[in-house]
Coordinates of C-alpha atoms in Angstrom, one line a residue:
M12 CA 21.6 -3.6 -38.7
I13 CA 17.9 -1.4 -38.1
C14 CA 15.5 -3.0 -38.6
I15 CA 12.4 -0.7 -40.5
N16 CA 9.0 -1.2 -40.0
P17 CA 7.0 0.4 -42.7
I18 CA 3.6 1.0 -40.5
I19 CA 5.7 3.1 -38.5
E20 CA 7.6 5.0 -41.4
R21 CA 4.4 5.7 -42.7
Y22 CA 2.8 7.0 -39.4
K23 CA 6.3 9.4 -39.2
M24 CA 5.8 10.8 -42.5
K25 CA 2.1 11.4 -42.1
R26 CA 3.2 13.1 -38.6
A27 CA 6.1 15.4 -39.9
L28 CA 3.6 16.7 -42.7
S29 CA 0.9 17.3 -40.6
F30 CA 3.1 19.4 -38.8
V31 CA 4.2 21.1 -41.4
L32 CA 0.6 21.7 -42.0
I33 CA -0.8 23.1 -39.0
F34 CA 2.1 25.0 -38.7
S35 CA 2.0 26.3 -42.1
A36 CA -1.7 27.2 -41.5
I37 CA -1.4 29.1 -38.2
V38 CA 0.9 31.5 -39.9
A39 CA -1.2 31.9 -42.6
V40 CA -4.3 32.3 -39.9
S41 CA -2.4 34.8 -37.9
S42 CA -2.2 39.0 -37.7
T43 CA 1.6 40.5 -36.9
P44 CA 3.6 39.0 -35.8
R45 CA 3.9 35.5 -37.5
V46 CA 3.7 32.2 -35.1
S47 CA 7.8 31.8 -34.6
H48 CA 8.7 28.0 -35.8
I49 CA 10.9 27.5 -32.3
L50 CA 7.7 28.3 -30.4
F51 CA 5.5 26.5 -32.3
E52 CA 7.7 23.9 -32.1
T53 CA 8.6 23.3 -28.8
L54 CA 5.2 23.5 -27.7
E55 CA 4.3 20.7 -30.1
T56 CA 7.3 18.4 -29.4
L57 CA 6.9 19.0 -25.2
A58 CA 2.9 18.3 -25.4
S59 CA 3.2 15.1 -27.6
D60 CA 2.4 11.8 -26.2
S61 CA 6.6 10.8 -26.8
L62 CA 7.5 13.2 -23.5
E63 CA 4.5 11.6 -21.6
G64 CA 3.9 14.5 -19.6
R65 CA 7.1 15.6 -18.6
Q66 CA 7.0 13.9 -15.4
P67 CA 10.4 15.3 -13.0
G68 CA 12.5 12.3 -12.6
T69 CA 10.9 9.9 -15.5
P70 CA 12.1 8.8 -19.1
G71 CA 10.3 11.5 -20.3
G72 CA 11.0 14.4 -17.9
E73 CA 14.3 13.6 -19.2
K74 CA 13.5 14.3 -22.7
A75 CA 12.4 17.6 -22.0
V76 CA 15.4 18.6 -20.6
D77 CA 17.8 17.4 -23.3
Y78 CA 15.4 18.4 -26.1
L79 CA 15.6 22.0 -24.3
V80 CA 18.9 22.1 -23.5
Q81 CA 20.1 21.1 -27.5
K82 CA 17.7 23.7 -28.8
I83 CA 19.0 26.1 -26.6
K84 CA 23.1 25.2 -27.5
D85 CA 21.9 25.4 -31.5
M86 CA 20.8 28.8 -30.7
G87 CA 24.6 29.6 -29.5
V88 CA 23.9 30.1 -26.9
T89 CA 26.5 31.0 -23.8
P90 CA 26.9 28.4 -21.1
F91 CA 25.9 29.3 -17.2
G92 CA 28.0 28.5 -14.7
R93 CA 29.8 24.7 -14.1
G94 CA 26.6 23.4 -14.9
G95 CA 26.2 24.7 -18.4
Y96 CA 23.3 24.7 -19.9
K97 CA 21.6 22.6 -16.5
Q98 CA 21.5 23.3 -13.2
D99 CA 20.8 19.7 -10.7
F100 CA 19.3 19.5 -7.8
T101 CA 17.8 16.2 -5.7
I102 CA 13.6 15.7 -5.5
F103 CA 11.7 13.1 -4.4
T104 CA 10.8 10.6 -6.5
K105 CA 8.8 8.1 -5.0
M106 CA 7.6 5.8 -2.1
E107 CA 8.6 2.2 -3.0
K108 CA 7.0 -1.0 -1.1
V109 CA 9.5 -2.9 1.0
G110 CA 8.8 -5.7 3.7
D111 CA 5.1 -6.3 4.9
N112 CA 2.5 -4.5 3.7
S113 CA -0.7 -5.7 4.8
A114 CA -4.3 -5.6 7.3
S115 CA -5.9 -8.0 8.5
I116 CA -9.6 -7.6 10.9
E117 CA -10.2 -10.4 13.3
G118 CA -7.4 -12.6 11.8
V119 CA -9.1 -12.5 8.2
V120 CA -6.6 -11.0 5.8
A121 CA -7.2 -7.8 3.8
P122 CA -7.4 -9.0 0.5
K123 CA -5.5 -6.6 -2.3
F124 CA -5.0 -4.4 0.7
Q125 CA -2.6 -1.1 -0.5
P126 CA -0.6 1.3 2.1
L127 CA -1.2 4.7 1.5
S128 CA 2.4 6.5 0.1
M129 CA 1.6 9.4 3.1
S130 CA 1.4 6.7 5.6
L131 CA 4.0 6.4 8.2
T132 CA 5.9 3.1 8.5
G133 CA 5.1 1.0 11.2
S134 CA 3.5 -2.2 12.3
L135 CA 0.3 -2.0 14.9
K136 CA -1.3 -4.9 15.9
E137 CA -4.8 -6.1 17.9
R138 CA -5.5 -2.6 18.0
E139 CA -9.2 -1.3 18.5
L140 CA -11.1 -0.8 15.0
V141 CA -13.6 2.4 15.2
F142 CA -15.8 3.3 12.1
V143 CA -15.6 6.5 11.9
G144 CA -18.2 7.6 9.0
Y145 CA -16.5 10.2 6.5
G146 CA -13.5 11.4 9.5
I147 CA -14.4 14.6 9.2
S148 CA -14.4 17.1 12.3
I149 CA -16.1 20.6 11.2
P150 CA -14.6 23.2 13.8
K151 CA -17.3 24.4 16.5
S152 CA -16.6 27.7 16.2
D153 CA -18.0 27.3 12.3
E154 CA -21.5 29.0 12.7
K155 CA -22.9 27.8 9.0
L156 CA -22.1 23.7 10.1
V157 CA -22.4 21.0 12.9
Y158 CA -20.6 18.1 11.9
D159 CA -17.6 16.1 13.5
D160 CA -17.7 12.2 13.2
Y161 CA -15.6 12.2 15.8
E162 CA -17.5 13.4 18.4
G163 CA -17.8 11.6 21.9
L164 CA -15.2 8.6 20.7
D165 CA -12.3 8.4 21.9
V166 CA -9.7 6.7 19.0
K167 CA -6.6 7.2 20.9
G168 CA -4.0 4.7 20.2
K169 CA -6.6 2.6 18.0
I170 CA -7.1 2.2 14.2
V171 CA -10.0 4.2 12.2
V172 CA -12.0 3.5 9.5
F173 CA -13.4 6.1 7.1
M174 CA -14.9 6.9 3.4
S175 CA -14.2 9.0 0.7
G176 CA -16.1 11.4 0.4
D177 CA -18.4 13.6 2.5
P178 CA -21.8 14.1 3.8
A179 CA -23.2 15.9 0.4
I180 CA -23.2 12.2 -1.6
G181 CA -26.8 11.5 -1.9
N182 CA -28.0 14.6 -0.4
S183 CA -28.3 17.6 -2.8
E184 CA -29.6 20.2 -0.4
S185 CA -26.6 19.5 2.0
K186 CA -24.5 21.6 3.3
F187 CA -21.1 20.4 2.5
R188 CA -22.1 21.4 -1.3
D189 CA -20.5 24.8 -0.4
P190 CA -17.5 25.0 -2.2
A191 CA -15.8 26.1 1.0
Y192 CA -15.9 22.5 2.4
I193 CA -14.4 21.1 -0.6
T194 CA -10.7 20.5 1.2
Y195 CA -12.3 18.2 4.6
R196 CA -13.4 15.7 1.4
T197 CA -9.6 15.5 0.3
L198 CA -7.6 12.3 2.1
F199 CA -4.5 14.1 2.7
Y200 CA -7.3 16.8 5.5
K201 CA -8.7 12.9 6.6
I202 CA -5.6 11.1 7.5
K203 CA -4.4 14.5 9.0
N204 CA -7.8 15.0 11.2
A205 CA -7.5 10.7 12.5
A206 CA -3.6 11.8 13.6
A207 CA -4.9 14.8 15.4
H208 CA -7.6 12.7 17.6
G209 CA -4.8 10.7 18.1
A210 CA -5.5 7.1 15.6
A211 CA -2.7 5.5 15.2
G212 CA -4.0 3.8 11.8
V213 CA -6.2 4.8 9.4
L214 CA -8.0 2.1 6.9
Y215 CA -9.3 4.0 4.2
V216 CA -12.2 2.7 1.8
Q217 CA -14.2 3.9 -1.1
D218 CA -17.7 5.4 -0.2
P219 CA -20.6 2.9 -2.1
L220 CA -23.1 5.3 -3.1
S221 CA -20.2 6.9 -6.0
L222 CA -18.2 4.0 -7.0
T223 CA -19.2 0.5 -9.0
R224 CA -17.6 -2.7 -7.9
S225 CA -15.1 -2.7 -10.6
E226 CA -13.7 0.5 -9.6
E227 CA -13.2 0.0 -5.6
D228 CA -9.5 -1.8 -5.9
P229 CA -7.2 -0.2 -4.3
F230 CA -4.1 1.0 -5.8
F231 CA -1.0 2.7 -4.6
D232 CA 0.0 6.0 -5.8
E233 CA 3.6 6.4 -5.3
R234 CA 3.9 9.9 -5.7
E235 CA 1.0 11.2 -3.4
G236 CA 2.0 13.2 -0.6
G237 CA 5.2 14.0 -2.2
G238 CA 7.3 12.0 0.0
D239 CA 6.1 13.7 3.2
R240 CA 4.4 11.7 5.9
I241 CA 1.7 12.0 8.1
D242 CA 1.7 10.3 11.9
T243 CA -0.2 7.2 11.2
V244 CA 0.4 4.4 9.9
A245 CA -2.3 4.4 6.8
G246 CA -3.5 1.7 4.1
Q247 CA -6.6 0.9 1.7
V248 CA -9.1 -2.0 1.8
R249 CA -12.1 -2.7 -0.7
M250 CA -15.9 -2.2 0.7
D251 CA -16.8 -6.0 1.0
F252 CA -14.0 -6.8 3.1
I253 CA -14.9 -4.0 5.7
N254 CA -18.5 -5.2 5.6
Q255 CA -18.0 -8.3 7.4
F256 CA -17.1 -6.6 10.2
L257 CA -20.5 -3.5 10.4
G258 CA -22.8 -5.2 12.1
Q259 CA -26.0 -5.5 10.2
K260 CA -25.2 -2.0 8.7
S261 CA -23.5 -2.1 5.8
L262 CA -20.9 0.6 4.8
R263 CA -23.8 1.2 2.2
A264 CA -26.9 1.5 4.9
R265 CA -24.3 3.4 6.6
Q266 CA -23.4 6.0 4.2
E267 CA -27.2 6.2 3.1
E268 CA -28.1 7.1 6.7
I269 CA -25.4 9.6 6.9
A270 CA -26.7 11.2 3.7
H271 CA -30.4 11.6 5.1
T272 CA -29.7 12.6 8.5
Q273 CA -26.7 14.7 7.7
K274 CA -25.1 13.3 11.3
P275 CA -22.5 11.1 12.2
S276 CA -22.9 7.0 12.2
S277 CA -19.9 6.5 13.6
E278 CA -19.1 3.5 16.0
V279 CA -16.9 1.5 17.8
L280 CA -17.0 -1.9 16.2
N281 CA -15.6 -4.0 19.1
K282 CA -13.0 -6.0 16.6
K283 CA -9.0 -6.3 16.8
A284 CA -7.2 -5.1 14.0
N285 CA -3.6 -5.4 12.8
L286 CA -2.1 -3.3 10.0
S287 CA 1.5 -3.3 8.7
V288 CA 2.5 -0.5 6.4
K289 CA 6.6 -0.5 5.5
L290 CA 7.2 2.4 2.9
E291 CA 10.6 3.6 1.4
K292 CA 11.2 7.0 0.3
K293 CA 13.5 7.5 -3.3
T294 CA 14.9 10.3 -4.3
G295 CA 16.5 11.2 -8.2
R296 CA 18.3 14.1 -9.7
V297 CA 16.7 16.3 -11.8
S298 CA 17.3 19.7 -13.7
N299 CA 16.2 23.2 -14.4
V300 CA 17.6 24.7 -18.2
I301 CA 19.5 27.6 -18.4
A302 CA 20.4 29.9 -20.7
Y303 CA 22.6 32.7 -20.2
L304 CA 22.3 36.0 -22.3
P305 CA 25.3 38.6 -21.2
G306 CA 25.1 41.7 -21.0
T307 CA 27.5 43.9 -22.7
D308 CA 27.6 47.1 -20.4
E309 CA 30.8 46.7 -17.7
E310 CA 28.8 48.3 -14.9
L311 CA 25.0 47.3 -15.8
K312 CA 25.5 44.0 -16.8
K313 CA 25.6 42.7 -13.0
E314 CA 21.5 43.7 -12.9
I315 CA 20.2 40.7 -13.9
I316 CA 16.7 40.0 -15.3
V317 CA 15.5 36.4 -15.0
I318 CA 12.5 35.3 -17.4
G319 CA 11.3 31.7 -16.6
A320 CA 8.9 28.6 -16.8
H321 CA 8.3 26.0 -15.7
M322 CA 8.4 23.0 -18.0
D323 CA 7.3 20.1 -16.1
H324 CA 4.2 18.2 -16.0
L325 CA 1.8 15.7 -14.1
G326 CA 3.2 12.9 -16.6
Y327 CA 0.4 10.5 -16.3
G328 CA -1.1 12.0 -13.5
G329 CA -0.7 10.8 -9.6
P330 CA -2.2 13.0 -6.7
S331 CA -2.8 16.7 -8.7
S332 CA -4.5 15.4 -11.3
L333 CA -8.2 16.5 -12.0
G334 CA -8.9 13.6 -14.1
D335 CA -9.9 9.7 -13.4
R336 CA -7.1 8.9 -10.7
R337 CA -7.3 5.2 -11.9
V338 CA -7.6 5.7 -15.6
R339 CA -3.5 5.7 -16.4
A340 CA -3.6 8.6 -19.4
I341 CA -0.9 10.9 -20.6
H342 CA -1.4 14.3 -18.9
N343 CA 0.5 16.7 -21.9
G344 CA 0.5 20.0 -19.9
A345 CA 0.2 21.6 -23.4
D346 CA -1.0 25.0 -21.4
D347 CA 0.2 23.6 -18.2
N348 CA 3.4 24.6 -19.1
A349 CA 4.6 24.2 -23.0
S350 CA 3.1 27.1 -23.5
G351 CA 5.0 29.1 -21.2
T352 CA 8.6 27.2 -22.0
A353 CA 7.7 27.8 -25.3
L354 CA 7.2 31.4 -25.1
V355 CA 10.4 31.4 -23.1
M356 CA 12.0 29.4 -25.7
D357 CA 10.9 32.2 -28.3
M358 CA 12.4 35.0 -26.0
I359 CA 15.7 33.3 -26.0
K360 CA 15.9 33.4 -29.8
E361 CA 15.0 36.9 -29.8
L362 CA 16.8 38.7 -27.2
K363 CA 20.1 37.0 -27.6
D364 CA 21.7 38.9 -30.5
K365 CA 20.2 41.9 -28.8
N366 CA 22.9 42.8 -27.3
L367 CA 21.3 44.5 -23.8
K368 CA 23.2 46.4 -21.5
R369 CA 21.8 44.0 -18.6
T370 CA 22.0 40.1 -18.6
V371 CA 19.4 38.4 -19.2
I372 CA 19.2 35.2 -17.4
A373 CA 16.3 32.1 -18.9
V374 CA 15.2 29.6 -16.3
L375 CA 13.0 26.4 -18.0
F376 CA 12.3 25.4 -13.8
N377 CA 11.4 22.0 -13.3
A378 CA 9.4 20.3 -10.8
E379 CA 6.9 23.0 -10.5
E380 CA 4.4 20.9 -9.7
M381 CA 6.0 19.3 -7.2
G382 CA 6.0 22.4 -5.1
L383 CA 8.4 25.1 -7.1
L384 CA 11.2 22.9 -6.3
G385 CA 13.0 24.2 -9.2
S386 CA 12.8 27.9 -8.7
A387 CA 13.3 27.3 -5.0
H388 CA 17.0 25.7 -5.3
F389 CA 17.7 28.6 -8.1
M390 CA 16.9 30.8 -5.5
N391 CA 18.6 28.7 -2.7
S392 CA 22.1 28.7 -4.5
W393 CA 21.7 32.0 -5.7
P394 CA 23.8 33.7 -3.1
R395 CA 27.1 31.5 -4.6
Y396 CA 26.8 32.8 -8.1
E397 CA 25.9 36.6 -7.2
P398 CA 29.7 37.7 -6.4
S399 CA 30.5 36.8 -10.1
Y400 CA 26.9 37.3 -11.8
G401 CA 25.6 40.2 -10.2
K402 CA 21.9 41.2 -8.7
I403 CA 18.7 40.1 -9.7
V404 CA 16.4 42.9 -9.9
A405 CA 13.5 41.6 -11.4
M406 CA 11.6 38.3 -12.5
L407 CA 9.1 37.8 -15.1
N408 CA 7.1 34.3 -15.0
F409 CA 5.0 33.2 -17.5
D410 CA 2.7 30.0 -16.4
M411 CA -0.4 28.8 -18.4
V412 CA 0.0 31.8 -21.3
G413 CA -1.8 29.5 -23.9
R414 CA -5.6 29.4 -23.5
F415 CA -6.6 33.4 -24.4
K416 CA -10.0 34.2 -23.6
K417 CA -10.7 37.8 -22.9
S418 CA -7.3 39.1 -21.8
V419 CA -3.6 38.2 -20.8
Q420 CA -3.5 38.6 -17.2
V421 CA -0.1 40.4 -16.0
M422 CA -0.4 39.9 -12.2
A423 CA 1.8 41.4 -9.0
T424 CA 2.8 44.7 -10.9
D425 CA 2.4 46.0 -7.1
S426 CA 5.6 43.9 -6.3
A427 CA 7.5 47.3 -7.5
K428 CA 6.5 50.7 -6.9
E429 CA 7.6 51.5 -10.8
W430 CA 6.1 48.5 -13.0
S431 CA 2.6 50.4 -13.2
G432 CA 4.7 53.5 -14.9
I433 CA 7.0 51.4 -16.8
L434 CA 4.2 48.9 -18.5
K435 CA 2.3 52.2 -19.7
N436 CA 5.4 52.3 -22.1
I437 CA 4.4 48.9 -23.6
T438 CA 2.1 49.2 -26.7
P439 CA 0.5 45.5 -27.4
V440 CA 0.4 44.3 -31.0
D441 CA -2.9 44.4 -32.8
E442 CA -3.8 46.4 -29.7
H443 CA -4.1 42.2 -27.7
P444 CA -5.8 42.9 -24.4
F445 CA -3.5 43.2 -21.2
E446 CA -5.1 43.4 -17.8
F447 CA -2.9 44.5 -15.3
S448 CA -3.1 43.4 -11.5
K449 CA -1.6 44.5 -8.4
E450 CA -2.4 41.0 -6.6
S451 CA -1.0 38.0 -8.1
V452 CA -1.1 34.0 -6.8
G453 CA 1.3 32.0 -4.7
S454 CA 1.3 28.8 -7.0
S455 CA 4.0 29.2 -9.3
D456 CA 8.1 30.1 -9.6
H457 CA 7.8 34.0 -9.4
A458 CA 6.6 33.2 -6.0
S459 CA 10.3 31.7 -5.1
F460 CA 11.7 35.3 -6.3
A461 CA 9.3 37.4 -4.4
N462 CA 10.2 35.7 -0.8
S463 CA 13.6 36.9 -1.2
K464 CA 12.1 40.2 -2.5
V465 CA 12.9 40.4 -5.9
P466 CA 10.3 42.1 -7.9
V467 CA 7.8 40.2 -10.2
L468 CA 5.3 40.0 -12.9
F469 CA 3.2 36.8 -13.5
F470 CA 2.0 36.5 -16.8
T471 CA -0.7 33.6 -17.4
T472 CA -4.0 33.4 -19.5
G473 CA -5.9 31.8 -16.1
G474 CA -7.2 28.4 -15.8
H475 CA -9.7 26.5 -17.4
D476 CA -12.0 23.2 -17.7
D477 CA -8.9 21.0 -19.4
Y478 CA -6.4 21.7 -16.4
H479 CA -4.1 19.1 -14.7
R480 CA -6.6 16.7 -17.3
P481 CA -5.6 14.8 -19.6
S482 CA -7.4 17.1 -22.6
D483 CA -5.0 19.4 -22.0
D484 CA -3.3 19.3 -25.2
A485 CA -1.7 21.4 -28.0
S486 CA -4.9 21.4 -30.3
K487 CA -6.6 23.8 -28.0
I488 CA -3.5 26.0 -28.0
D489 CA -4.2 30.1 -29.3
Y490 CA -0.8 30.5 -30.9
S491 CA -1.2 33.7 -31.9
S492 CA -1.8 35.0 -28.6
I493 CA 1.5 33.9 -27.2
Q494 CA 3.3 35.1 -29.3
K495 CA 1.7 39.0 -29.1
T496 CA 2.3 38.1 -25.4
R497 CA 6.0 37.2 -26.3
V498 CA 6.6 40.2 -28.2
F499 CA 5.0 42.6 -25.3
A500 CA 7.1 40.7 -22.9
T501 CA 10.2 41.2 -25.2
D502 CA 9.8 44.7 -25.6
L503 CA 9.1 45.5 -22.1
I504 CA 12.8 44.1 -21.0
E505 CA 14.0 46.3 -24.1
F506 CA 12.3 49.2 -23.0
M507 CA 13.6 48.4 -19.2
D508 CA 17.1 48.0 -20.7
N509 CA 16.8 51.7 -22.3
N510 CA 15.5 53.4 -19.6
D511 CA 17.4 52.3 -16.7
S512 CA 14.1 51.1 -14.9
N513 CA 15.4 51.0 -11.4
L514 CA 12.8 48.7 -9.7
T515 CA 12.1 49.0 -5.5
F516 CA 10.7 46.1 -4.2
N517 CA 7.1 46.8 -2.5
P518 CA 7.6 45.5 1.0
D519 CA 4.0 45.3 1.3
F520 CA 3.4 43.2 -1.7
S521 CA 1.8 40.0 -0.8
M522 CA 0.6 37.0 -3.0
G523 CA -3.1 34.9 -2.2
T524 CA -3.1 31.0 -2.3
G525 CA -3.0 30.1 -5.8
S526 CA -6.5 28.3 -6.1
D527 CA -9.3 28.5 -8.4
R528 CA -11.8 27.2 -5.6
P529 CA -13.0 29.6 -3.2
R530 CA -11.2 30.2 -0.5
G531 CA -13.2 28.8 2.4
Y532 CA -13.1 29.7 6.1
G533 CA -10.1 28.7 6.8
A534 CA -7.8 30.7 9.0
H535 CA -5.1 32.9 8.3
L536 CA -2.0 33.2 10.5
G537 CA 0.6 35.3 8.0
C538 CA 3.5 32.8 8.4
V539 CA 5.4 32.9 4.6
P540 CA 7.2 29.6 3.8
K541 CA 10.4 29.3 2.3
F542 CA 9.5 26.8 -0.8
G543 CA 12.1 23.8 -1.1
Q544 CA 13.1 23.9 2.4
S545 CA 15.6 21.4 3.9
D546 CA 14.4 17.6 4.5
D547 CA 16.1 18.4 7.9
I548 CA 14.2 21.1 9.1
V549 CA 11.0 19.9 11.4
G550 CA 8.4 22.6 10.9
V551 CA 7.7 25.1 8.7
L552 CA 11.1 27.8 8.1
C553 CA 9.4 31.0 7.6
T554 CA 11.1 33.6 5.2
G555 CA 8.8 36.6 6.7
T556 CA 5.8 37.6 7.8
S557 CA 2.8 39.8 5.6
P558 CA 2.2 42.7 7.3
N559 CA -0.5 43.2 9.7
S560 CA -0.9 39.4 10.7
P561 CA -1.3 37.6 13.5
A562 CA 2.8 36.1 12.7
E563 CA 3.8 39.7 12.8
S564 CA 1.9 40.8 15.5
A565 CA 3.5 37.9 17.5
G566 CA 7.2 39.1 16.5
M567 CA 8.0 36.2 14.2
Q568 CA 10.8 36.9 12.1
A569 CA 12.5 36.0 9.1
G570 CA 13.9 32.3 9.4
D571 CA 12.1 31.4 12.3
I572 CA 10.7 28.1 12.4
L573 CA 6.9 27.2 13.1
S574 CA 7.0 23.9 15.5
R575 CA 3.0 24.7 16.7
V576 CA -0.4 25.9 16.3
G577 CA -2.8 25.5 18.8
E578 CA -3.0 21.6 19.6
I579 CA -1.3 20.6 16.3
D580 CA 2.4 19.9 15.5
I581 CA 4.0 21.6 12.8
K582 CA 6.8 19.4 11.0
N583 CA 6.0 20.4 7.4
I584 CA 3.7 23.2 5.5
Y585 CA 0.8 20.2 5.3
D586 CA 0.7 20.2 9.0
L587 CA 0.3 23.9 8.6
V588 CA -2.5 24.0 6.1
F589 CA -4.4 21.5 7.8
A590 CA -3.7 23.4 11.1
L591 CA -5.2 26.8 9.3
K592 CA -8.6 24.2 8.2
Y593 CA -8.8 23.4 11.8
Y594 CA -9.4 26.4 13.4
R595 CA -11.1 29.2 12.2
A596 CA -11.0 33.0 12.1
G597 CA -11.1 34.6 15.6
D598 CA -9.9 31.8 17.1
K599 CA -7.3 31.9 19.7
V600 CA -4.5 29.8 19.7
L601 CA -0.7 30.1 21.4
L602 CA 2.0 29.5 18.8
S603 CA 5.4 28.0 19.1
W604 CA 8.6 28.5 16.7
K605 CA 11.9 28.5 17.2
R606 CA 14.9 30.7 16.8
G607 CA 18.4 29.7 16.9
R608 CA 18.5 27.8 19.9
A609 CA 15.0 29.2 21.8
I610 CA 11.4 28.5 21.3
L611 CA 9.6 31.3 21.7
T612 CA 5.6 31.4 22.4
K613 CA 2.5 33.9 21.7
E614 CA -1.3 34.1 21.7
V615 CA -2.4 34.7 18.8
T616 CA -6.2 35.6 17.6
L617 CA -6.0 33.9 14.2
T618 CA -7.6 36.4 11.5
K619 CA -9.6 35.9 8.0
K620 CA -8.0 34.9 4.6
G621 CA -8.2 38.2 2.9
G622 CA -7.2 38.6 -0.7
S623 CA -9.2 37.9 -3.9
K624 CA -10.2 34.8 -5.6
S625 CA -7.1 33.5 -7.6
L626 CA -7.0 33.8 -11.9
H627 CA -4.6 30.9 -11.4
K628 CA -4.0 27.2 -10.5
S629 CA -5.7 24.7 -8.1
C630 CA -3.0 22.7 -6.1
H631 CA -4.0 19.0 -4.9
F632 CA -1.5 19.4 -2.4
P633 CA -1.7 22.4 -0.7
L634 CA 0.8 25.5 -2.0
A635 CA 0.6 28.9 -0.5
H636 CA 3.2 32.4 -1.0
E637 CA 1.8 32.7 2.9
L638 CA -0.5 31.0 5.5

């Protein structure tokens, strides 16, 4: 027997009534076309608290998958392949603490110690302790700023202590306030820099000028680092614990000194420390959701147009959140990317009865926020589907399309020579403004297709202040704009289908790094990494090189595995991003890469990053179409 709670039932009735009233209001005030019920309902459902931010591998993420599958079934859409409406793949879900996780200095055990989830599993005994300020090293070739917390110190095999933040804290005139230097304050960079200097261990501590005592307790972020490890044992301790071993200068005094002088205040502490971290990587199965709309022409149905959007978001925040990461709050991701998912669901409904000659496959990708994993899996597995289904001739991606400002951006028109001519034939509803851009960014799922030389278009309304924050809610969505974008995209597909539009991928097409932040003074290599590469690969698998890049001049080819840049060993994409921050444009470095069983080397001169500022997303972890 079900026990009914009258309070809950009243809440449900009020919420249902609110849904009807809000939807009716939107339909009433919007100009043609009317906002479709499936678009509105899908977005409101995905962005509701009940789905807990749709993080892959969580109950909320699974609810999102099940909801979308059921909606597609209800439309009477054909299942795709053996998996039906789902395409399963394995992802990293979390790092789990196992065994001893502890730190001590001079025999005093650190209270409330927490390992960092990027840490190497290992145990360090009686290691010398070195305070290295913020743990930052600006390359010597930087003409604007001179700063190195490691200068004059030998930290090989030792444990280093560094603070959060950078020398701009407490100094409004600091050169570190230039957004180009923002990378140097990230925890990822600091741990990598410690490893690059040979440190065996890291103790990370919150800086006292930024945080109150109540905020300083270490916490374990089980998803930080995405399952990749850095070759250093690393953990976090409290400020008051470290202060016991800093002598007459407290952590606050040292930070104030750095703020005043803009010079390091590093010191060998003549103390011995122990550090133990034991973590285990956990994985889980998640699913892309696929809707298959087979073409009616016996020949042309082998030409496939993919429409896609990622369904996942950040759950309760985690490492990619730009909100207060110490406050556990649901990140509903209404714009990112319930908006794109809702648009694609509406497209499925509109296209399924059009009897198109060509096949349309709609894919709602999972684990995009973890590094385009769903779209990478889809493309990596496509060769086994191609003999039965055909060739993917185009991909349209919809990511963050719900916060209309001045225009809807349609990016990557240079990915096929024919796009510009085709797009001129599509008339927007109500003269809704669309802005076309030859360039694009690599921080969304179309990058997985462009890497495979598939012509792409990327639809977005761009970034905003609620991006990757708990405030990205459905109440801020412009439903009318999404509907007009859906009509434009549907008309585009119908035009392509009726006019036998053959697309030719542009080999010179390249994308930017996908960040709203200024791109800084990092160097450019031109290796195009493969997203979602196998965990068995040590290095960065390149799918090709960008034109006129150092990687191209070195003779690197698709399928090569980059293993070293200058002094930096490359084990994963994070190492490569660090290396290109460690060096500067104009630096000469020796590249090493594997081609089959051969090891190839070549000295190259790194160049400056090109391209324009992105209109889209800013990733906490590095993610780039080319590096």
